[in-house]
Tab-separated table of C-alpha atoms in Angstrom:
chain	number	residue	atom	x	y	z
A	1	ALA	CA	-45.657	-60.610	51.652
A	2	GLN	CA	-44.561	-57.469	53.482
A	3	SER	CA	-40.609	-56.992	54.530
A	4	VAL	CA	-37.782	-54.743	55.074
A	5	THR	CA	-34.572	-56.133	54.604
A	6	GLN	CA	-31.216	-54.124	55.440
A	7	PRO	CA	-28.441	-56.052	53.532
A	8	ASP	CA	-25.430	-54.675	55.457
A	9	ILE	CA	-24.996	-56.430	59.033
A	10	HIS	CA	-21.907	-54.463	60.013
A	11	ILE	CA	-20.657	-51.583	58.608
A	12	THR	CA	-17.296	-49.752	59.502
A	13	VAL	CA	-16.443	-46.686	58.631
A	14	SER	CA	-13.747	-43.871	59.784
A	15	GLU	CA	-14.356	-40.979	61.709
A	16	GLY	CA	-15.157	-37.889	59.398
A	17	ALA	CA	-15.952	-40.187	56.478
A	18	SER	CA	-19.530	-40.271	54.908
A	19	LEU	CA	-21.722	-43.110	55.760
A	20	GLU	CA	-24.739	-44.700	53.729
A	21	LEU	CA	-27.239	-47.326	55.569
A	22	ARG	CA	-29.331	-49.430	52.738
A	23	CYS	CA	-32.864	-50.695	53.189
A	24	ASN	CA	-35.167	-52.235	50.911
A	25	TYR	CA	-38.576	-53.012	51.303
A	26	SER	CA	-41.500	-55.160	50.191
A	27	TYR	CA	-44.650	-53.260	50.579
A	28	GLY	CA	-48.163	-53.091	48.586
A	29	ALA	CA	-49.144	-49.606	49.184
A	30	THR	CA	-46.750	-46.531	49.799
A	31	PRO	CA	-45.600	-47.272	53.699
A	32	TYR	CA	-45.110	-45.295	56.469
A	33	LEU	CA	-40.814	-45.580	56.526
A	34	PHE	CA	-38.906	-44.964	59.529
A	35	TRP	CA	-35.052	-45.011	60.933
A	36	TYR	CA	-34.161	-45.784	64.577
A	37	VAL	CA	-31.179	-45.739	66.429
A	38	GLN	CA	-30.107	-47.817	69.023
A	39	SER	CA	-27.713	-47.545	71.476
A	40	PRO	CA	-26.063	-50.625	73.500
A	41	GLY	CA	-28.220	-51.006	76.412
A	42	GLN	CA	-30.823	-48.243	75.399
A	43	GLY	CA	-34.785	-48.156	73.703
A	44	LEU	CA	-34.526	-47.459	70.033
A	45	GLN	CA	-35.013	-43.629	69.217
A	46	LEU	CA	-36.167	-42.341	66.331
A	47	LEU	CA	-33.738	-40.541	64.038
A	48	LEU	CA	-36.421	-39.582	61.313
A	49	LYS	CA	-39.672	-40.869	59.428
A	50	TYR	CA	-41.494	-40.629	56.235
A	51	PHE	CA	-45.297	-40.557	55.687
A	52	SER	CA	-45.354	-38.164	52.416
A	53	GLY	CA	-44.169	-35.049	50.228
A	54	ASP	CA	-40.477	-34.352	49.833
A	55	THR	CA	-38.796	-37.731	49.206
A	56	LEU	CA	-35.966	-36.559	51.195
A	57	VAL	CA	-36.713	-36.421	54.964
A	58	GLN	CA	-34.154	-34.707	57.203
A	59	GLY	CA	-33.310	-36.109	60.518
A	60	ILE	CA	-31.827	-35.584	64.077
A	61	LYS	CA	-28.101	-35.889	64.698
A	62	GLY	CA	-27.555	-34.789	61.030
A	63	PHE	CA	-28.718	-38.056	59.444
A	64	GLU	CA	-30.884	-37.600	56.026
A	65	ALA	CA	-32.913	-40.336	54.366
A	66	GLU	CA	-34.202	-40.397	50.978
A	67	PHE	CA	-37.305	-42.489	49.710
A	68	LYS	CA	-37.224	-44.185	46.405
A	69	ARG	CA	-40.446	-45.628	45.077
A	70	SER	CA	-38.945	-47.144	41.964
A	71	GLN	CA	-35.744	-48.930	43.981
A	72	SER	CA	-38.245	-49.699	47.021
A	73	SER	CA	-35.567	-48.047	49.248
A	74	PHE	CA	-35.006	-46.034	52.064
A	75	ASN	CA	-31.421	-45.519	52.773
A	76	LEU	CA	-30.336	-43.452	55.381
A	77	ARG	CA	-27.332	-41.307	54.793
A	78	LYS	CA	-24.740	-38.710	56.972
A	79	PRO	CA	-22.240	-36.795	55.439
A	80	SER	CA	-19.437	-36.624	58.235
A	81	VAL	CA	-19.787	-39.551	60.947
A	82	HIS	CA	-18.831	-38.805	64.368
A	83	TRP	CA	-17.985	-41.188	66.971
A	84	SER	CA	-20.890	-41.206	69.074
A	85	ASP	CA	-22.876	-42.877	66.093
A	86	ALA	CA	-21.615	-45.897	66.536
A	87	ALA	CA	-25.098	-47.779	67.414
A	88	GLU	CA	-27.257	-49.863	65.581
A	89	TYR	CA	-29.445	-48.799	62.853
A	90	PHE	CA	-32.886	-50.252	62.532
A	91	CYS	CA	-35.420	-49.237	59.325
A	92	ALA	CA	-39.131	-50.123	60.040
A	93	VAL	CA	-42.067	-49.920	57.466
A	94	GLY	CA	-45.291	-50.179	57.677
A	95	PRO	CA	-49.125	-48.883	57.295
A	96	ARG	CA	-51.069	-46.764	59.165
A	97	THR	CA	-51.933	-49.103	61.673
A	98	TYR	CA	-48.734	-49.792	64.116
A	99	LYS	CA	-48.056	-53.061	62.646
A	100	TYR	CA	-44.691	-51.862	62.074
A	101	ILE	CA	-42.250	-54.321	60.279
A	102	PHE	CA	-38.639	-53.548	61.434
A	103	GLY	CA	-35.457	-54.546	59.680
A	104	THR	CA	-32.356	-56.952	61.259
A	105	GLY	CA	-30.970	-53.858	62.018
A	106	THR	CA	-26.959	-52.703	61.008
A	107	ARG	CA	-24.391	-52.478	63.655
A	108	LEU	CA	-22.364	-49.276	62.972
A	109	LYS	CA	-18.298	-49.281	64.288
A	110	VAL	CA	-16.790	-46.252	63.843
A	111	LEU	CA	-12.892	-45.884	63.782
A	112	ALA	CA	-11.014	-42.949	65.510
B	1	ASP	CA	-41.551	-36.026	80.643
B	2	ALA	CA	-39.707	-39.129	81.751
B	3	GLY	CA	-40.316	-41.193	79.018
B	4	VAL	CA	-41.250	-44.582	78.799
B	5	ILE	CA	-40.248	-46.424	81.993
B	6	GLN	CA	-39.867	-50.133	82.023
B	7	SER	CA	-39.136	-52.395	84.835
B	8	PRO	CA	-37.283	-54.420	85.602
B	9	ARG	CA	-34.235	-53.197	83.510
B	10	HIS	CA	-32.995	-57.365	84.122
B	11	GLU	CA	-34.561	-60.317	85.590
B	12	VAL	CA	-32.720	-63.674	85.825
B	13	THR	CA	-35.387	-66.475	86.703
B	14	GLU	CA	-35.636	-70.083	86.440
B	15	MET	CA	-37.469	-72.125	84.030
B	16	GLY	CA	-41.436	-72.429	85.294
B	17	GLN	CA	-41.268	-69.480	87.301
B	18	GLU	CA	-43.768	-66.193	86.687
B	19	VAL	CA	-42.179	-63.459	84.937
B	20	THR	CA	-44.226	-60.080	85.409
B	21	LEU	CA	-42.800	-56.709	82.989
B	22	ARG	CA	-43.553	-53.671	84.208
B	23	CYS	CA	-44.552	-50.158	81.469
B	24	LYS	CA	-45.354	-46.825	82.074
B	25	PRO	CA	-46.225	-45.100	79.150
B	26	ILE	CA	-45.616	-41.211	78.535
B	27	SER	CA	-48.363	-39.364	79.404
B	28	GLY	CA	-51.427	-38.439	76.974
B	29	HIS	CA	-50.020	-41.399	74.544
B	30	ASP	CA	-53.054	-43.660	73.623
B	31	TYR	CA	-50.969	-46.525	72.125
B	32	LEU	CA	-48.575	-48.894	73.915
B	33	PHE	CA	-46.652	-51.827	72.752
B	34	TRP	CA	-45.099	-54.614	73.954
B	35	TYR	CA	-42.080	-55.762	71.827
B	36	ARG	CA	-39.284	-58.208	72.141
B	37	GLN	CA	-36.252	-58.603	70.777
B	38	THR	CA	-33.998	-61.421	69.820
B	39	MET	CA	-30.935	-61.752	67.679
B	40	MET	CA	-32.153	-65.045	66.132
B	41	ARG	CA	-35.757	-63.273	64.973
B	42	GLY	CA	-34.944	-59.317	65.885
B	43	LEU	CA	-37.749	-56.933	66.804
B	44	GLU	CA	-41.307	-58.633	66.758
B	45	LEU	CA	-44.152	-56.601	67.843
B	46	LEU	CA	-45.962	-58.743	70.389
B	47	ILE	CA	-49.369	-57.258	71.325
B	48	TYR	CA	-50.540	-53.225	71.214
B	49	PHE	CA	-53.182	-51.659	73.006
B	50	ASN	CA	-55.284	-48.413	72.177
B	51	ASN	CA	-56.442	-46.302	74.944
B	52	ASN	CA	-56.236	-49.625	77.198
B	53	VAL	CA	-57.664	-51.924	75.028
B	54	PRO	CA	-55.900	-54.621	73.008
B	55	ILE	CA	-56.399	-54.171	69.524
B	56	ASP	CA	-53.725	-57.118	67.995
B	57	ASP	CA	-52.691	-59.564	69.987
B	58	SER	CA	-51.434	-61.838	67.026
B	59	GLY	CA	-47.774	-61.507	67.954
B	60	MET	CA	-48.140	-62.700	71.271
B	61	PRO	CA	-46.058	-66.274	70.836
B	62	GLU	CA	-48.550	-68.814	73.111
B	63	ASP	CA	-51.296	-68.704	75.876
B	64	ARG	CA	-47.952	-68.637	78.567
B	65	PHE	CA	-48.012	-64.768	77.071
B	66	SER	CA	-50.415	-62.416	78.816
B	67	ALA	CA	-50.801	-58.611	78.457
B	68	LYS	CA	-53.019	-56.043	80.258
B	69	MET	CA	-53.568	-52.397	80.926
B	70	PRO	CA	-55.678	-51.590	83.963
B	71	ASN	CA	-55.338	-47.875	83.259
B	72	ALA	CA	-53.747	-45.473	80.796
B	73	SER	CA	-50.825	-45.230	83.150
B	74	PHE	CA	-49.683	-48.381	82.768
B	75	SER	CA	-49.030	-52.278	82.093
B	76	THR	CA	-47.752	-55.515	82.153
B	77	LEU	CA	-46.456	-58.384	80.345
B	78	LYS	CA	-46.722	-61.781	81.943
B	79	ILE	CA	-45.174	-65.086	80.908
B	80	GLN	CA	-46.458	-67.559	83.012
B	81	PRO	CA	-44.732	-70.330	83.526
B	82	SER	CA	-41.489	-68.911	81.631
B	83	GLU	CA	-38.846	-71.269	79.556
B	84	PRO	CA	-35.431	-70.536	78.177
B	85	ARG	CA	-36.372	-70.003	75.189
B	86	ASP	CA	-38.406	-66.505	75.963
B	87	SER	CA	-35.079	-64.810	77.023
B	88	ALA	CA	-34.920	-61.714	74.808
B	89	VAL	CA	-34.992	-57.851	75.560
B	90	TYR	CA	-38.293	-56.772	76.369
B	91	PHE	CA	-39.018	-53.368	74.864
B	92	CYS	CA	-42.445	-51.325	75.695
B	93	ALA	CA	-43.180	-48.432	73.600
B	94	SER	CA	-45.653	-45.739	73.277
B	95	SER	CA	-47.273	-42.938	70.440
B	96	PRO	CA	-49.406	-40.329	70.573
B	97	SER	CA	-52.767	-40.670	68.554
B	98	GLU	CA	-53.286	-38.472	65.524
B	99	ALA	CA	-56.211	-37.176	67.339
B	100	ALA	CA	-53.289	-35.909	69.938
B	101	THR	CA	-50.791	-34.651	67.870
B	102	GLY	CA	-52.293	-34.297	64.014
B	103	TRP	CA	-50.622	-37.486	61.322
B	104	SER	CA	-47.194	-35.969	61.543
B	105	GLY	CA	-46.678	-36.711	65.095
B	106	ALA	CA	-48.997	-39.763	65.466
B	107	ASN	CA	-47.250	-43.383	64.128
B	108	VAL	CA	-43.937	-42.521	65.885
B	109	LEU	CA	-42.920	-44.618	68.761
B	110	THR	CA	-40.707	-43.553	71.942
B	111	PHE	CA	-39.313	-46.776	73.613
B	112	GLY	CA	-38.540	-47.528	77.431
B	113	ALA	CA	-34.870	-48.757	77.698
B	114	GLY	CA	-36.274	-52.453	77.882
B	115	SER	CA	-36.122	-55.539	80.299
B	116	ARG	CA	-33.681	-57.768	79.655
B	117	LEU	CA	-34.930	-61.516	80.545
B	118	THR	CA	-32.812	-64.606	81.062
B	119	VAL	CA	-34.603	-67.556	81.850
B	120	LEU	CA	-32.150	-70.600	82.829
Protein backbone atom coordinates (compact mmCIF):
# COMPACT_ATOMS: atom_id res chain seq x y z
CA ALA A 1 0.00 0.00 0.00
CA GLN A 2 1.11 3.53 -0.65
CA SER A 3 1.99 5.54 2.42
CA VAL A 4 3.98 8.46 3.70
CA THR A 5 5.55 8.59 7.14
CA GLN A 6 6.80 11.67 8.89
CA PRO A 7 8.22 10.19 12.09
CA ASP A 8 8.61 13.46 13.96
CA ILE A 9 5.39 15.11 15.06
CA HIS A 10 7.16 18.05 16.70
CA ILE A 11 10.67 19.42 16.28
CA THR A 12 12.21 22.33 18.15
CA VAL A 13 15.38 24.03 16.99
CA SER A 14 17.17 27.22 17.88
CA GLU A 15 17.29 30.05 15.41
CA GLY A 16 20.39 29.70 13.26
CA ALA A 17 20.66 25.96 13.79
CA SER A 18 20.40 23.46 10.97
CA LEU A 19 17.21 21.54 10.32
CA GLU A 20 16.33 18.16 8.88
CA LEU A 21 12.76 16.90 8.62
CA ARG A 22 12.33 13.26 7.77
CA CYS A 23 9.99 11.73 5.23
CA ASN A 24 9.77 8.06 4.30
CA TYR A 25 7.41 6.64 1.74
CA SER A 26 6.15 3.37 0.46
CA TYR A 27 5.37 3.38 -3.23
CA GLY A 28 5.54 0.85 -6.03
CA ALA A 29 7.24 2.99 -8.64
CA THR A 30 9.24 6.19 -8.78
CA PRO A 31 6.88 8.69 -7.24
CA TYR A 32 6.44 12.39 -7.48
CA LEU A 33 7.58 13.87 -4.16
CA PHE A 34 6.73 17.19 -2.57
CA TRP A 35 7.25 19.24 0.54
CA TYR A 36 4.63 21.78 1.51
CA VAL A 37 4.58 24.26 4.39
CA GLN A 38 1.52 25.46 6.26
CA SER A 39 1.54 28.54 8.45
CA PRO A 40 -1.21 28.91 11.07
CA GLY A 41 -4.56 29.68 9.50
CA GLN A 42 -3.19 29.39 6.00
CA GLY A 43 -3.27 26.90 3.16
CA LEU A 44 -0.34 24.78 2.13
CA GLN A 45 2.44 26.33 0.08
CA LEU A 46 4.81 24.34 -2.09
CA LEU A 47 8.44 24.40 -0.93
CA LEU A 48 9.92 22.06 -3.50
CA LYS A 49 9.22 19.05 -5.66
CA TYR A 50 11.02 16.09 -7.17
CA PHE A 51 9.87 14.51 -10.40
CA SER A 52 13.06 13.06 -11.85
CA GLY A 53 16.71 13.84 -12.52
CA ASP A 54 19.05 15.34 -9.94
CA THR A 55 18.19 13.84 -6.57
CA LEU A 56 19.05 17.02 -4.67
CA VAL A 57 16.40 19.62 -5.26
CA GLN A 58 16.38 23.24 -4.23
CA GLY A 59 13.27 25.01 -3.10
CA ILE A 60 12.09 28.34 -1.87
CA LYS A 61 13.16 30.00 1.38
CA GLY A 62 16.53 28.25 1.37
CA PHE A 63 15.16 24.72 1.72
CA GLU A 64 16.49 21.67 -0.08
CA ALA A 65 15.57 17.99 -0.14
CA GLU A 66 17.34 14.86 -1.24
CA PHE A 67 15.63 11.87 -2.84
CA LYS A 68 17.24 8.61 -1.75
CA ARG A 69 15.65 5.75 -3.60
CA SER A 70 17.50 3.05 -1.65
CA GLN A 71 16.12 4.43 1.61
CA SER A 72 12.71 5.48 0.26
CA SER A 73 13.30 8.85 1.80
CA PHE A 74 12.90 12.48 0.85
CA ASN A 75 14.23 14.49 3.78
CA LEU A 76 13.95 18.25 3.92
CA ARG A 77 16.92 20.33 5.08
CA LYS A 78 17.84 23.91 5.79
CA PRO A 79 21.32 24.99 6.92
CA SER A 80 20.19 27.86 9.14
CA VAL A 81 16.67 28.20 10.45
CA HIS A 82 14.95 31.56 10.81
CA TRP A 83 12.17 32.33 13.30
CA SER A 84 9.79 32.78 10.38
CA ASP A 85 10.25 29.10 9.46
CA ALA A 86 8.07 28.07 12.38
CA ALA A 87 5.15 26.25 10.74
CA GLU A 88 3.91 22.77 9.92
CA TYR A 89 5.63 20.86 7.14
CA PHE A 90 4.02 18.17 5.03
CA CYS A 91 5.62 15.61 2.79
CA ALA A 92 3.51 14.24 -0.06
CA VAL A 93 3.97 11.43 -2.54
CA GLY A 94 1.98 10.28 -5.51
CA PRO A 95 1.69 9.18 -9.07
CA ARG A 96 1.27 11.36 -12.07
CA THR A 97 -2.48 11.42 -11.58
CA TYR A 98 -2.77 13.88 -8.72
CA LYS A 99 -3.90 11.38 -6.09
CA TYR A 100 -1.25 12.50 -3.68
CA ILE A 101 -0.89 11.09 -0.19
CA PHE A 102 0.14 13.56 2.46
CA GLY A 103 2.05 12.74 5.60
CA THR A 104 0.69 13.70 8.98
CA GLY A 105 2.98 16.69 9.22
CA THR A 106 5.86 17.88 11.40
CA ARG A 107 5.33 20.97 13.47
CA LEU A 108 8.47 23.09 13.72
CA LYS A 109 9.10 25.41 16.64
CA VAL A 110 11.98 27.86 16.48
CA LEU A 111 13.56 29.19 19.65
CA ALA A 112 14.96 32.72 19.63
CA ASP B 1 -3.43 36.50 -9.58
CA ALA B 2 -5.25 36.50 -6.23
CA GLY B 3 -4.65 32.80 -5.75
CA VAL B 4 -7.28 30.25 -4.83
CA ILE B 5 -10.17 31.95 -3.09
CA GLN B 6 -12.34 30.10 -0.59
CA SER B 7 -15.42 31.19 1.28
CA PRO B 8 -16.50 31.29 3.97
CA ARG B 9 -13.31 31.23 6.02
CA HIS B 10 -15.22 30.13 9.08
CA GLU B 11 -18.60 28.45 9.37
CA VAL B 12 -20.38 27.41 12.52
CA THR B 13 -23.59 25.52 12.08
CA GLU B 14 -25.84 23.12 13.90
CA MET B 15 -26.14 19.45 13.20
CA GLY B 16 -28.58 18.73 10.41
CA GLN B 17 -28.08 22.00 8.60
CA GLU B 18 -26.85 22.26 5.03
CA VAL B 19 -23.36 23.65 4.52
CA THR B 20 -22.00 25.00 1.26
CA LEU B 21 -18.32 25.79 0.81
CA ARG B 22 -17.15 27.74 -2.21
CA CYS B 23 -13.97 27.90 -4.22
CA LYS B 24 -12.62 30.03 -7.02
CA PRO B 25 -9.52 28.44 -8.57
CA ILE B 26 -6.66 30.25 -10.22
CA SER B 27 -7.59 31.35 -13.70
CA GLY B 28 -6.25 28.96 -16.31
CA HIS B 29 -5.85 26.02 -13.94
CA ASP B 30 -7.56 22.94 -15.32
CA TYR B 31 -7.60 20.88 -12.14
CA LEU B 32 -9.48 21.56 -8.93
CA PHE B 33 -9.25 19.58 -5.72
CA TRP B 34 -11.14 19.44 -2.46
CA TYR B 35 -9.25 18.27 0.63
CA ARG B 36 -10.30 17.84 4.24
CA GLN B 37 -7.87 18.28 7.13
CA THR B 38 -8.48 16.90 10.62
CA MET B 39 -6.20 16.13 13.51
CA MET B 40 -7.11 12.48 13.43
CA ARG B 41 -6.90 11.78 9.71
CA GLY B 42 -4.60 14.50 8.41
CA LEU B 43 -5.11 15.80 4.89
CA GLU B 44 -7.45 13.70 2.77
CA LEU B 45 -8.34 14.13 -0.88
CA LEU B 46 -12.12 14.16 -1.24
CA ILE B 47 -12.61 14.75 -4.96
CA TYR B 48 -10.93 16.35 -7.91
CA PHE B 49 -12.06 17.79 -11.22
CA ASN B 50 -10.42 18.21 -14.59
CA ASN B 51 -11.96 20.75 -16.94
CA ASN B 52 -15.03 20.92 -14.69
CA VAL B 53 -15.60 17.16 -14.82
CA PRO B 54 -15.27 15.06 -11.65
CA ILE B 55 -12.46 12.57 -12.18
CA ASP B 56 -12.22 10.80 -8.86
CA ASP B 57 -14.66 11.11 -5.97
CA SER B 58 -13.56 8.00 -4.11
CA GLY B 59 -12.53 10.10 -1.15
CA MET B 60 -15.97 11.56 -0.56
CA PRO B 61 -16.93 10.06 2.78
CA GLU B 62 -20.62 9.44 2.15
CA ASP B 63 -23.66 10.54 0.23
CA ARG B 64 -24.13 13.54 2.47
CA PHE B 65 -21.20 15.10 0.62
CA SER B 66 -21.49 16.40 -2.92
CA ALA B 67 -19.32 18.62 -5.08
CA LYS B 68 -19.98 20.50 -8.27
CA MET B 69 -18.02 22.59 -10.70
CA PRO B 70 -20.49 24.39 -12.97
CA ASN B 71 -17.77 26.38 -14.72
CA ALA B 72 -14.01 26.84 -14.78
CA SER B 73 -14.03 29.55 -12.13
CA PHE B 74 -16.30 28.14 -9.44
CA SER B 75 -16.80 25.01 -7.39
CA THR B 76 -18.88 24.08 -4.38
CA LEU B 77 -18.66 21.40 -1.74
CA LYS B 78 -21.97 20.73 -0.04
CA ILE B 79 -22.72 18.76 3.09
CA GLN B 80 -26.36 17.92 3.73
CA PRO B 81 -27.19 17.14 6.46
CA SER B 82 -24.12 18.12 8.42
CA GLU B 83 -22.89 16.17 11.46
CA PRO B 84 -20.42 17.05 14.22
CA ARG B 85 -17.86 14.61 12.78
CA ASP B 86 -17.74 16.76 9.64
CA SER B 87 -15.99 19.48 11.63
CA ALA B 88 -12.68 20.07 9.88
CA VAL B 89 -10.80 22.50 7.70
CA TYR B 90 -11.72 22.09 4.06
CA PHE B 91 -9.18 23.15 1.47
CA CYS B 92 -9.63 23.81 -2.18
CA ALA B 93 -6.59 23.63 -4.45
CA SER B 94 -5.98 24.06 -8.16
CA SER B 95 -3.29 23.04 -10.59
CA PRO B 96 -2.44 23.67 -14.21
CA SER B 97 -2.36 20.90 -16.75
CA GLU B 98 0.76 19.62 -18.45
CA ALA B 99 -0.56 20.95 -21.71
CA ALA B 100 -0.55 24.44 -20.25
CA THR B 101 2.75 24.47 -18.39
CA GLY B 102 4.70 21.40 -19.36
CA TRP B 103 5.27 18.49 -17.04
CA SER B 104 7.40 20.44 -14.58
CA GLY B 105 4.72 23.00 -13.94
CA ALA B 106 1.86 20.60 -13.69
CA ASN B 107 1.16 18.36 -10.73
CA VAL B 108 1.78 21.25 -8.35
CA LEU B 109 -1.12 22.26 -6.14
CA THR B 110 -1.87 25.80 -5.07
CA PHE B 111 -4.05 25.76 -1.98
CA GLY B 112 -6.60 28.24 -0.75
CA ALA B 113 -6.58 29.43 2.86
CA GLY B 114 -9.26 26.92 3.83
CA SER B 115 -12.74 26.96 5.29
CA ARG B 116 -12.95 25.98 8.94
CA LEU B 117 -16.23 24.19 9.58
CA THR B 118 -17.62 23.60 13.03
CA VAL B 119 -20.79 21.55 13.36
CA LEU B 120 -22.37 21.73 16.81
